[in-house]
Amino acid sequence: MKERKISEAVIRRLPQYYRQLEELKETGNERISSSGLASIMGLNASQVRQDLNCFGGFGQQGYGYHVDTLFNEMAGILGINRLYKSIIVGAGNIGRALTGYEGFVQKGFKMEAIFDVDESIIGTKLGGVDVLHVDDMASFIKDNGIDIGIIAVGREKAREIANTMVESGIRGIWNFAPVSISVPIPIENVQLSDSLFVLSFRLQNR
Amino acid sequence: MKERKISEAVIRRLPQYYRQLEELKETGNERISSSGLASIMGLNASQVRQDLNCFGGFGQQGYGYHVDTLFNEMAGILGINRLYKSIIVGAGNIGRALTGYEGFVQKGFKMEAIFDVDESIIGTKLGGVDVLHVDDMASFIKDNGIDIGIIAVGREKAREIANTMVESGIRGIWNFAPVSISVPIPIENVQLSDSLFVLSFRLQNR
DNA sequence: TAGATTGTTAATCGATTAACAATC
DNA sequence: TAGATTGTTAATCGATTAACAATC
């Protein structure tokens, strides 16, 4: 395991490996070669080996990779199956959808609360999660040691909320507002419409 | 305007330019230089000029780019503001969230119907859109000349639905199911959990 | 053992950045 | 005009792919 810096391109492929290995595991595959994995994922075998070797020598000459082992390694590399205490800000369409998404909880992302400004829903529950007022967010983060803040509000409020989260000691931000936010902690900006626009571009340029 | 192939990296940046120009326009900026645009977007000025020149010489020496003009050019390049007739399959969390999202309609993506298998909601409306049975999807696509199919079902059904869409003559697919689907038409796979996993990775590797 | 396949170094390819003449 | 900034060619950098000795 070399101490080289992991490139952005490699990082973006990690979840793909994870997902693919999960599927191989579920379909009962015990072993997989770099060329096998490359072929189902549309990559190059050399690339697969290079990628994996950023983190360790998980394979075995003449055999390939043990699916279950590699899957677990990948989960470890990504930090999945730890418990991440999360909160959502914004109980609109996207906020609600994320609240109810089983998949995240299974992977260790537990929703501790959802924040909004709409008095008519504050105090109620959405998908089993308490709805609280945004004004109480900062203290909630501090008191409960929240790890991840999910921003699902309009773009006017997004930056302000991100800053409050950072000040309150949150560790990472998952931003769905259509603005790029830069903060001194890890942040992932999900721009849903970007991929729709790319689709539109491709439709036009065939 | 050279007839070179547009690289994937450039294509992914196009929506970012579009969004940034929209914001510049809204904040009343009339002109922007490649270095100005680069600096707010975290890119390199040369890169911005290279990217834009894939599509035409939109700038003017000594002046820069006219924001409004460039914004409109970018909309044209992406194919935004045409009318795209769209349908959503799957009235779960994500399907509902997408149905109700104003932003898409504003950009020309009109939701014509939403399909599901749950008899209790078929015949009703969600966010003003008719809920129909999935069995009627193929004929609906043909009869109404649907352009874009949005897949928001579980991963077991996703590939089957994608194939039916293709057979029915849909032009592009926006897939939210957590499986990569390959079809002979343009498709954008949105893997929400991928970006969450990347966030988790970054939290662990600081 | 022979065949298969890794880990890793070297070669290639493509994308990003720098440089600068053209020109508004 | 002088200054600014483009469009474009050339240089650099990094990522992908190829090659192959090591070894299970």
Short mmCIF file of C-alpha atoms (C1' of nucleotides) in Angstrom, two decimals:
data_model
loop_
_atom_site.label_atom_id
_atom_site.label_comp_id
_atom_site.label_asym_id
_atom_site.label_seq_id
_atom_site.Cartn_x
_atom_site.Cartn_y
_atom_site.Cartn_z
CA MET A 1 0.00 0.00 0.00
CA LYS A 2 1.69 3.12 -1.30
CA GLU A 3 1.21 6.46 0.39
CA ARG A 4 0.28 8.25 -2.80
CA LYS A 5 -2.57 10.70 -2.98
CA ILE A 6 -5.86 9.24 -4.15
CA SER A 7 -7.06 11.06 -7.24
CA GLU A 8 -10.58 12.41 -7.56
CA ALA A 9 -11.22 10.05 -10.47
CA VAL A 10 -10.40 7.03 -8.33
CA ILE A 11 -12.56 8.27 -5.44
CA ARG A 12 -15.57 8.62 -7.74
CA ARG A 13 -15.16 5.01 -8.84
CA LEU A 14 -15.07 3.59 -5.33
CA PRO A 15 -18.85 3.58 -4.81
CA GLN A 16 -19.21 1.88 -8.18
CA TYR A 17 -16.88 -0.92 -7.09
CA TYR A 18 -18.79 -1.19 -3.85
CA ARG A 19 -22.12 -1.49 -5.63
CA GLN A 20 -20.81 -3.97 -8.17
CA LEU A 21 -19.23 -6.16 -5.52
CA GLU A 22 -22.46 -6.10 -3.53
CA GLU A 23 -24.30 -7.34 -6.59
CA LEU A 24 -21.71 -10.04 -7.28
CA LYS A 25 -22.00 -11.17 -3.68
CA GLU A 26 -25.79 -11.30 -3.81
CA THR A 27 -25.73 -13.33 -7.01
CA GLY A 28 -23.47 -15.85 -5.32
CA ASN A 29 -20.16 -15.09 -7.05
CA GLU A 30 -17.23 -16.08 -4.88
CA ARG A 31 -14.32 -14.80 -6.92
CA ILE A 32 -13.73 -12.19 -9.59
CA SER A 33 -10.71 -11.24 -11.65
CA SER A 34 -9.71 -7.69 -12.48
CA SER A 35 -10.62 -8.33 -16.09
CA GLY A 36 -13.99 -9.78 -15.11
CA LEU A 37 -14.79 -6.80 -12.92
CA ALA A 38 -13.54 -4.41 -15.58
CA SER A 39 -15.69 -5.99 -18.22
CA ILE A 40 -18.98 -5.77 -16.29
CA MET A 41 -18.20 -2.22 -15.17
CA GLY A 42 -17.01 -0.99 -18.55
CA LEU A 43 -13.49 -0.27 -17.30
CA ASN A 44 -10.02 -1.51 -18.14
CA ALA A 45 -8.48 -4.39 -16.18
CA SER A 46 -5.27 -2.45 -15.56
CA GLN A 47 -7.29 0.42 -14.23
CA VAL A 48 -9.15 -1.83 -11.80
CA ARG A 49 -5.89 -3.21 -10.46
CA GLN A 50 -4.37 0.26 -10.21
CA ASP A 51 -7.43 1.56 -8.38
CA LEU A 52 -7.54 -1.26 -5.87
CA ASN A 53 -3.80 -1.10 -5.26
CA CYS A 54 -4.17 2.45 -4.02
CA PHE A 55 -5.55 0.86 -0.88
CA GLY A 56 -3.86 -2.50 -0.66
CA GLY A 57 -3.03 -5.73 -2.40
CA PHE A 58 -6.34 -7.49 -2.05
CA GLY A 59 -5.84 -10.00 -4.84
CA GLN A 60 -4.01 -13.21 -5.30
CA GLN A 61 -2.01 -14.19 -8.39
CA GLY A 62 -3.66 -16.84 -10.47
CA TYR A 63 -6.93 -16.51 -8.57
CA GLY A 64 -8.18 -12.95 -8.67
CA TYR A 65 -10.12 -11.32 -5.86
CA HIS A 66 -12.34 -12.94 -3.25
CA VAL A 67 -15.64 -11.09 -3.68
CA ASP A 68 -16.68 -11.10 -0.06
CA THR A 69 -13.30 -9.94 1.19
CA LEU A 70 -13.02 -7.19 -1.40
CA PHE A 71 -16.57 -6.06 -0.66
CA ASN A 72 -15.77 -5.72 3.01
CA GLU A 73 -12.52 -3.91 2.28
CA MET A 74 -14.37 -1.50 0.04
CA ALA A 75 -16.97 -0.85 2.75
CA GLY A 76 -14.12 -0.12 5.11
CA ILE A 77 -12.39 2.20 2.66
CA LEU A 78 -15.62 4.14 2.12
CA GLY A 79 -16.41 4.17 5.82
CA ILE A 80 -19.76 2.48 5.35
CA ASN A 81 -21.45 0.64 8.21
CA ARG A 82 -20.16 3.04 10.76
CA LEU A 83 -22.97 5.02 12.36
CA TYR A 84 -23.33 8.52 10.98
CA LYS A 85 -25.76 10.71 12.87
CA SER A 86 -27.48 12.86 10.27
CA ILE A 87 -30.00 15.67 10.09
CA ILE A 88 -31.99 17.04 7.18
CA VAL A 89 -32.82 20.70 6.73
CA GLY A 90 -35.83 21.39 4.58
CA ALA A 91 -39.02 19.31 4.68
CA GLY A 92 -39.94 19.91 1.07
CA ASN A 93 -40.02 17.36 -1.71
CA ILE A 94 -36.42 16.30 -1.55
CA GLY A 95 -36.14 16.47 2.22
CA ARG A 96 -39.11 14.18 2.65
CA ALA A 97 -37.88 11.75 0.04
CA LEU A 98 -34.52 11.46 1.74
CA THR A 99 -36.11 11.07 5.17
CA GLY A 100 -38.02 8.05 4.06
CA TYR A 101 -35.24 6.34 2.19
CA GLU A 102 -34.56 2.99 3.84
CA GLY A 103 -31.32 2.41 2.00
CA PHE A 104 -29.41 5.11 3.83
CA VAL A 105 -30.31 3.84 7.29
CA GLN A 106 -29.19 0.35 6.27
CA LYS A 107 -25.79 1.73 5.34
CA GLY A 108 -25.39 3.51 8.65
CA PHE A 109 -26.80 6.96 7.96
CA LYS A 110 -29.38 7.52 10.68
CA MET A 111 -31.70 10.52 10.46
CA GLU A 112 -31.90 12.12 13.89
CA ALA A 113 -34.15 15.06 13.04
CA ILE A 114 -35.55 17.11 10.19
CA PHE A 115 -35.64 20.92 10.40
CA ASP A 116 -37.97 23.38 8.73
CA VAL A 117 -39.54 26.79 9.29
CA ASP A 118 -43.14 25.78 8.61
CA GLU A 119 -44.88 26.05 12.01
CA SER A 120 -47.70 23.77 10.89
CA ILE A 121 -45.43 20.73 10.71
CA ILE A 122 -43.02 21.50 13.53
CA GLY A 123 -43.58 19.10 16.39
CA THR A 124 -44.94 16.40 14.09
CA LYS A 125 -43.07 13.46 12.63
CA LEU A 126 -42.16 12.69 9.05
CA GLY A 127 -41.26 9.10 8.28
CA GLY A 128 -40.78 8.55 11.98
CA VAL A 129 -38.40 11.48 12.35
CA ASP A 130 -39.11 14.55 14.52
CA VAL A 131 -39.63 17.83 12.71
CA LEU A 132 -37.97 20.70 14.59
CA HIS A 133 -37.55 24.41 13.95
CA VAL A 134 -34.44 25.51 12.07
CA ASP A 135 -33.65 27.93 14.88
CA ASP A 136 -32.94 24.93 17.08
CA MET A 137 -30.57 23.31 14.61
CA ALA A 138 -27.29 24.67 15.96
CA SER A 139 -27.90 23.52 19.51
CA PHE A 140 -29.25 20.17 18.29
CA ILE A 141 -26.07 19.53 16.34
CA LYS A 142 -23.90 20.34 19.34
CA ASP A 143 -26.00 18.43 21.88
CA ASN A 144 -26.30 15.29 19.77
CA GLY A 145 -22.92 15.19 18.07
CA ILE A 146 -24.37 15.18 14.59
CA ASP A 147 -21.95 14.05 11.87
CA ILE A 148 -23.69 14.86 8.61
CA GLY A 149 -25.97 17.71 7.61
CA ILE A 150 -28.19 17.29 4.59
CA ILE A 151 -29.28 20.54 2.96
CA ALA A 152 -32.57 20.31 1.10
CA VAL A 153 -33.72 23.93 1.08
CA GLY A 154 -33.90 26.53 -1.67
CA ARG A 155 -30.73 28.11 -2.85
CA GLU A 156 -31.31 31.42 -1.04
CA LYS A 157 -30.98 29.83 2.38
CA ALA A 158 -28.49 27.10 1.56
CA ARG A 159 -25.22 28.94 2.16
CA GLU A 160 -26.39 30.42 5.44
CA ILE A 161 -27.44 27.01 6.72
CA ALA A 162 -24.16 25.47 5.62
CA ASN A 163 -22.26 28.08 7.61
CA THR A 164 -24.35 27.49 10.72
CA MET A 165 -23.72 23.77 10.38
CA VAL A 166 -19.98 24.31 10.16
CA GLU A 167 -19.98 26.63 13.16
CA SER A 168 -21.93 24.06 15.15
CA GLY A 169 -19.29 21.45 14.55
CA ILE A 170 -20.86 19.22 11.94
CA ARG A 171 -18.35 16.98 10.12
CA GLY A 172 -19.68 16.84 6.57
CA ILE A 173 -22.41 18.28 4.37
CA TRP A 174 -24.54 16.69 1.66
CA ASN A 175 -25.99 19.57 -0.31
CA PHE A 176 -29.01 19.27 -2.61
CA ALA A 177 -29.58 22.99 -3.08
CA PRO A 178 -28.76 24.13 -6.61
CA VAL A 179 -25.76 26.21 -5.56
CA SER A 180 -22.20 25.15 -5.11
CA ILE A 181 -21.22 25.72 -1.52
CA SER A 182 -17.65 25.77 -0.33
CA VAL A 183 -16.90 25.27 3.33
CA PRO A 184 -13.82 24.13 5.24
CA ILE A 185 -15.27 20.65 5.84
CA PRO A 186 -16.04 17.86 3.37
CA ILE A 187 -19.07 18.65 1.26
CA GLU A 188 -20.77 16.86 -1.60
CA ASN A 189 -22.86 19.05 -3.85
CA VAL A 190 -25.60 17.07 -5.60
CA GLN A 191 -26.89 19.03 -8.54
CA LEU A 192 -29.84 16.97 -9.74
CA SER A 193 -30.64 19.24 -12.65
CA ASP A 194 -27.06 19.00 -13.95
CA SER A 195 -27.54 15.42 -14.98
CA LEU A 196 -30.91 16.24 -16.54
CA PHE A 197 -29.23 18.97 -18.58
CA VAL A 198 -26.51 16.58 -19.68
CA LEU A 199 -29.25 14.20 -20.81
CA SER A 200 -30.85 17.04 -22.73
CA PHE A 201 -27.47 17.83 -24.31
CA ARG A 202 -27.04 14.24 -25.44
CA LEU A 203 -30.54 14.12 -26.89
CA GLN A 204 -29.67 17.11 -29.01
CA ASN A 205 -26.22 15.94 -30.10
CA ARG A 206 -26.71 12.47 -31.51
CA MET B 1 -16.03 26.42 -34.27
CA LYS B 2 -13.97 23.26 -34.71
CA GLU B 3 -15.60 19.92 -35.39
CA ARG B 4 -13.74 18.10 -32.67
CA LYS B 5 -15.40 15.62 -30.35
CA ILE B 6 -16.62 17.08 -27.08
CA SER B 7 -15.01 15.25 -24.19
CA GLU B 8 -16.99 13.88 -21.28
CA ALA B 9 -15.19 16.26 -18.91
CA VAL B 10 -16.33 19.27 -20.91
CA ILE B 11 -19.92 18.02 -21.11
CA ARG B 12 -20.08 17.66 -17.33
CA ARG B 13 -18.99 21.26 -16.93
CA LEU B 14 -21.64 22.68 -19.25
CA PRO B 15 -24.46 22.69 -16.67
CA GLN B 16 -22.11 24.39 -14.24
CA TYR B 17 -21.47 27.19 -16.71
CA TYR B 18 -25.17 27.46 -17.31
CA ARG B 19 -25.95 27.75 -13.62
CA GLN B 20 -23.16 30.23 -13.00
CA LEU B 21 -24.21 32.43 -15.89
CA GLU B 22 -27.80 32.34 -14.69
CA GLU B 23 -26.64 33.59 -11.32
CA LEU B 24 -24.46 36.31 -12.85
CA LYS B 25 -27.41 37.41 -14.94
CA GLU B 26 -29.73 37.53 -11.95
CA THR B 27 -27.26 39.57 -9.95
CA GLY B 28 -27.11 42.09 -12.75
CA ASN B 29 -23.67 41.35 -14.19
CA GLU B 30 -23.47 42.36 -17.81
CA ARG B 31 -20.03 41.09 -18.76
CA ILE B 32 -17.61 38.48 -17.49
CA SER B 33 -14.08 37.56 -18.49
CA SER B 34 -12.80 34.01 -18.74
CA SER B 35 -10.60 34.65 -15.73
CA GLY B 36 -13.52 36.08 -13.76
CA LEU B 37 -15.70 33.10 -14.57
CA ALA B 38 -12.85 30.73 -13.83
CA SER B 39 -12.21 32.29 -10.47
CA ILE B 40 -15.79 32.04 -9.19
CA MET B 41 -16.12 28.51 -10.53
CA GLY B 42 -12.78 27.26 -9.28
CA LEU B 43 -11.48 26.57 -12.77
CA ASN B 44 -8.61 27.83 -14.90
CA ALA B 45 -9.15 30.72 -17.32
CA SER B 46 -7.55 28.81 -20.20
CA GLN B 47 -9.86 25.92 -19.50
CA VAL B 48 -12.92 28.15 -19.62
CA ARG B 49 -11.87 29.55 -22.99
CA GLN B 50 -11.06 26.09 -24.31
CA ASP B 51 -14.42 24.76 -23.14
CA LEU B 52 -16.44 27.57 -24.65
CA ASN B 53 -14.51 27.43 -27.92
CA CYS B 54 -15.66 23.87 -28.44
CA PHE B 55 -18.97 25.46 -29.40
CA GLY B 56 -18.07 28.81 -30.84
CA GLY B 57 -16.22 32.05 -30.34
CA PHE B 58 -18.62 33.79 -28.02
CA GLY B 59 -16.18 36.29 -26.60
CA GLN B 60 -14.65 39.54 -27.71
CA GLN B 61 -11.02 40.54 -27.25
CA GLY B 62 -10.49 43.18 -24.65
CA TYR B 63 -14.07 42.84 -23.39
CA GLY B 64 -14.75 39.27 -22.36
CA TYR B 65 -18.15 37.64 -22.67
CA HIS B 66 -21.56 39.21 -22.62
CA VAL B 67 -23.35 37.36 -19.82
CA ASP B 68 -26.79 37.35 -21.36
CA THR B 69 -25.56 36.21 -24.75
CA LEU B 70 -23.39 33.47 -23.31
CA PHE B 71 -26.22 32.32 -21.06
CA ASN B 72 -28.52 31.98 -24.03
CA GLU B 73 -25.86 30.21 -26.06
CA MET B 74 -25.34 27.78 -23.21
CA ALA B 75 -29.07 27.12 -22.95
CA GLY B 76 -29.06 26.38 -26.65
CA ILE B 77 -26.06 24.07 -26.40
CA LEU B 78 -27.71 22.13 -23.59
CA GLY B 79 -31.06 22.08 -25.35
CA ILE B 80 -32.83 23.77 -22.47
CA ASN B 81 -36.13 25.60 -23.02
CA ARG B 82 -37.25 23.22 -25.66
CA LEU B 83 -40.28 21.22 -24.50
CA TYR B 84 -39.44 17.74 -23.34
CA LYS B 85 -42.42 15.54 -22.67
CA SER B 86 -41.52 13.38 -19.68
CA ILE B 87 -42.99 10.58 -17.64
CA ILE B 88 -42.02 9.21 -14.26
CA VAL B 89 -42.22 5.55 -13.34
CA GLY B 90 -42.49 4.85 -9.65
CA ALA B 91 -44.60 6.93 -7.26
CA GLY B 92 -42.40 6.31 -4.25
CA ASN B 93 -40.33 8.87 -2.39
CA ILE B 94 -38.15 9.94 -5.27
CA GLY B 95 -40.87 9.77 -7.89
CA ARG B 96 -43.11 12.06 -5.87
CA ALA B 97 -40.30 14.49 -5.15
CA LEU B 98 -39.48 14.79 -8.84
CA THR B 99 -43.14 15.17 -9.79
CA GLY B 100 -43.50 18.17 -7.58
CA TYR B 101 -40.29 19.88 -8.55
CA GLU B 102 -41.14 23.22 -10.13
CA GLY B 103 -37.66 23.83 -11.45
CA PHE B 104 -37.85 21.12 -14.11
CA VAL B 105 -41.06 22.40 -15.61
CA GLN B 106 -39.57 25.88 -15.80
CA LYS B 107 -36.68 24.51 -17.82
CA GLY B 108 -38.98 22.73 -20.24
CA PHE B 109 -39.33 19.28 -18.75
CA LYS B 110 -43.06 18.71 -18.50
CA MET B 111 -44.38 15.71 -16.57
CA GLU B 112 -47.13 14.11 -18.60
CA ALA B 113 -47.92 11.18 -16.32
CA ILE B 114 -46.62 9.13 -13.45
CA PHE B 115 -46.82 5.33 -13.51
CA ASP B 116 -47.06 2.87 -10.65
CA VAL B 117 -48.46 -0.56 -9.79
CA ASP B 118 -50.25 0.46 -6.60
CA GLU B 119 -53.98 0.19 -7.42
CA SER B 120 -54.90 2.47 -4.52
CA ILE B 121 -53.32 5.51 -6.18
CA ILE B 122 -53.97 4.74 -9.83
CA GLY B 123 -56.52 7.14 -11.23
CA THR B 124 -55.62 9.84 -8.70
CA LYS B 125 -53.31 12.78 -9.22
CA LEU B 126 -49.97 13.55 -7.63
CA GLY B 127 -48.82 17.13 -7.80
CA GLY B 128 -51.35 17.70 -10.57
CA VAL B 129 -50.11 14.75 -12.63
CA ASP B 130 -52.22 11.69 -13.47
CA VAL B 131 -51.18 8.41 -11.91
CA LEU B 132 -51.55 5.55 -14.38
CA HIS B 133 -50.79 1.83 -14.31
CA VAL B 134 -47.36 0.75 -15.50
CA ASP B 135 -49.01 -1.69 -17.90
CA ASP B 136 -50.25 1.32 -19.86
CA MET B 137 -46.83 2.93 -20.10
CA ALA B 138 -45.77 1.56 -23.49
CA SER B 139 -48.89 2.74 -25.28
CA PHE B 140 -48.83 6.08 -23.46
CA ILE B 141 -45.29 6.72 -24.66
CA LYS B 142 -46.22 5.91 -28.24
CA ASP B 143 -49.50 7.81 -28.25
CA ASN B 144 -48.08 10.95 -26.67
CA GLY B 145 -44.61 11.08 -28.20
CA ILE B 146 -42.85 11.06 -24.84
CA ASP B 147 -39.22 12.19 -24.98
CA ILE B 148 -37.82 11.38 -21.55
CA GLY B 149 -38.50 8.53 -19.17
CA ILE B 150 -37.60 8.96 -15.52
CA ILE B 151 -37.04 5.71 -13.65
CA ALA B 152 -37.72 5.92 -9.93
CA VAL B 153 -38.43 2.30 -9.04
CA GLY B 154 -36.45 -0.30 -7.14
CA ARG B 155 -33.51 -1.86 -8.85
CA GLU B 156 -35.25 -5.18 -9.53
CA LYS B 157 -37.68 -3.58 -11.97
CA ALA B 158 -35.46 -0.85 -13.36
CA ARG B 159 -33.83 -2.69 -16.27
CA GLU B 160 -37.10 -4.17 -17.45
CA ILE B 161 -38.77 -0.76 -17.46
CA ALA B 162 -35.82 0.78 -19.28
CA ASN B 163 -36.13 -1.83 -22.02
CA THR B 164 -39.85 -1.24 -22.40
CA MET B 165 -39.20 2.48 -22.67
CA VAL B 166 -36.63 1.94 -25.40
CA GLU B 167 -38.95 -0.38 -27.33
CA SER B 168 -41.72 2.19 -27.10
CA GLY B 169 -39.56 4.80 -28.74
CA ILE B 170 -38.58 7.03 -25.86
CA ARG B 171 -35.57 9.27 -26.64
CA GLY B 172 -33.70 9.41 -23.33
CA ILE B 173 -33.74 7.97 -19.82
CA TRP B 174 -33.02 9.55 -16.46
CA ASN B 175 -32.44 6.68 -14.09
CA PHE B 176 -32.58 6.98 -10.30
CA ALA B 177 -32.60 3.26 -9.56
CA PRO B 178 -29.36 2.11 -7.94
CA VAL B 179 -28.26 0.03 -10.92
CA SER B 180 -26.30 1.09 -13.95
CA ILE B 181 -28.44 0.53 -16.99
CA SER B 182 -27.08 0.48 -20.50
CA VAL B 183 -29.41 1.00 -23.41
CA PRO B 184 -28.91 2.14 -27.00
CA ILE B 185 -30.30 5.62 -26.26
CA PRO B 186 -28.89 8.40 -24.08
CA ILE B 187 -29.22 7.61 -20.41
CA GLU B 188 -28.09 9.39 -17.27
CA ASN B 189 -27.71 7.21 -14.23
CA VAL B 190 -28.12 9.17 -11.00
CA GLN B 191 -26.67 7.22 -8.14
CA LEU B 192 -27.63 9.26 -5.10
CA SER B 193 -25.91 6.99 -2.63
CA ASP B 194 -22.63 7.24 -4.55
CA SER B 195 -22.14 10.83 -3.51
CA LEU B 196 -23.10 10.00 0.08
CA PHE B 197 -20.46 7.27 0.07
CA VAL B 198 -17.89 9.69 -1.30
CA LEU B 199 -18.75 12.05 1.54
CA SER B 200 -18.31 9.23 4.00
CA PHE B 201 -14.93 8.44 2.41
CA ARG B 202 -13.80 12.03 2.80
CA LEU B 203 -14.92 12.15 6.43
CA GLN B 204 -12.73 9.17 7.11
CA ASN B 205 -9.68 10.32 5.16
CA ARG B 206 -8.92 13.78 6.42
"C1'" DT C 1 3.83 -28.27 -12.80
"C1'" DA C 2 1.32 -25.19 -16.18
"C1'" DG C 3 -2.00 -21.66 -16.47
"C1'" DA C 4 -3.88 -17.72 -14.65
"C1'" DT C 5 -3.74 -13.47 -12.78
"C1'" DT C 6 -1.82 -10.24 -9.76
"C1'" DG C 7 1.05 -5.90 -8.50
"C1'" DT C 8 3.84 -2.56 -10.52
"C1'" DT C 9 6.73 -0.17 -13.77
"C1'" DA C 10 6.81 1.93 -18.26
"C1'" DA C 11 4.37 3.86 -22.37
"C1'" DT C 12 0.60 6.23 -24.17
"C1'" DC C 13 -2.98 9.11 -24.37
"C1'" DG C 14 -5.87 12.94 -23.29
"C1'" DA C 15 -6.94 16.81 -20.52
"C1'" DT C 16 -5.33 20.90 -18.32
"C1'" DT C 17 -2.47 24.84 -18.25
"C1'" DA C 18 0.67 28.26 -20.24
"C1'" DA C 19 1.91 31.36 -23.73
"C1'" DC C 20 1.15 34.69 -27.09
"C1'" DA C 21 -0.25 36.80 -31.49
"C1'" DA C 22 -4.55 38.82 -32.92
"C1'" DT C 23 -7.73 42.34 -32.11
"C1'" DC C 24 -11.48 44.75 -29.80
"C1'" DT D 1 -3.89 54.62 -28.99
"C1'" DA D 2 -2.97 51.54 -24.85
"C1'" DG D 3 -4.86 48.02 -22.12
"C1'" DA D 4 -7.45 44.07 -21.83
"C1'" DT D 5 -8.77 39.81 -23.13
"C1'" DT D 6 -9.83 36.56 -26.56
"C1'" DG D 7 -8.93 32.26 -29.58
"C1'" DT D 8 -5.57 28.95 -30.42
"C1'" DT D 9 -1.20 26.59 -30.54
"C1'" DA D 10 2.29 24.51 -27.74
"C1'" DA D 11 3.89 22.57 -23.24
"C1'" DT D 12 2.86 20.18 -19.21
"C1'" DC D 13 0.74 17.27 -16.31
"C1'" DG D 14 -1.91 13.42 -14.80
"C1'" DA D 15 -4.70 9.53 -15.78
"C1'" DT D 16 -5.32 5.46 -18.43
"C1'" DT D 17 -3.52 1.53 -20.70
"C1'" DA D 18 0.05 -1.84 -21.83
"C1'" DA D 19 3.52 -4.95 -20.55
"C1'" DC D 20 5.62 -8.30 -17.84
"C1'" DA D 21 8.11 -10.40 -13.94
"C1'" DA D 22 6.44 -12.45 -9.74
"C1'" DT D 23 3.81 -16.00 -7.81
"C1'" DC D 24 -0.33 -18.46 -6.41
#
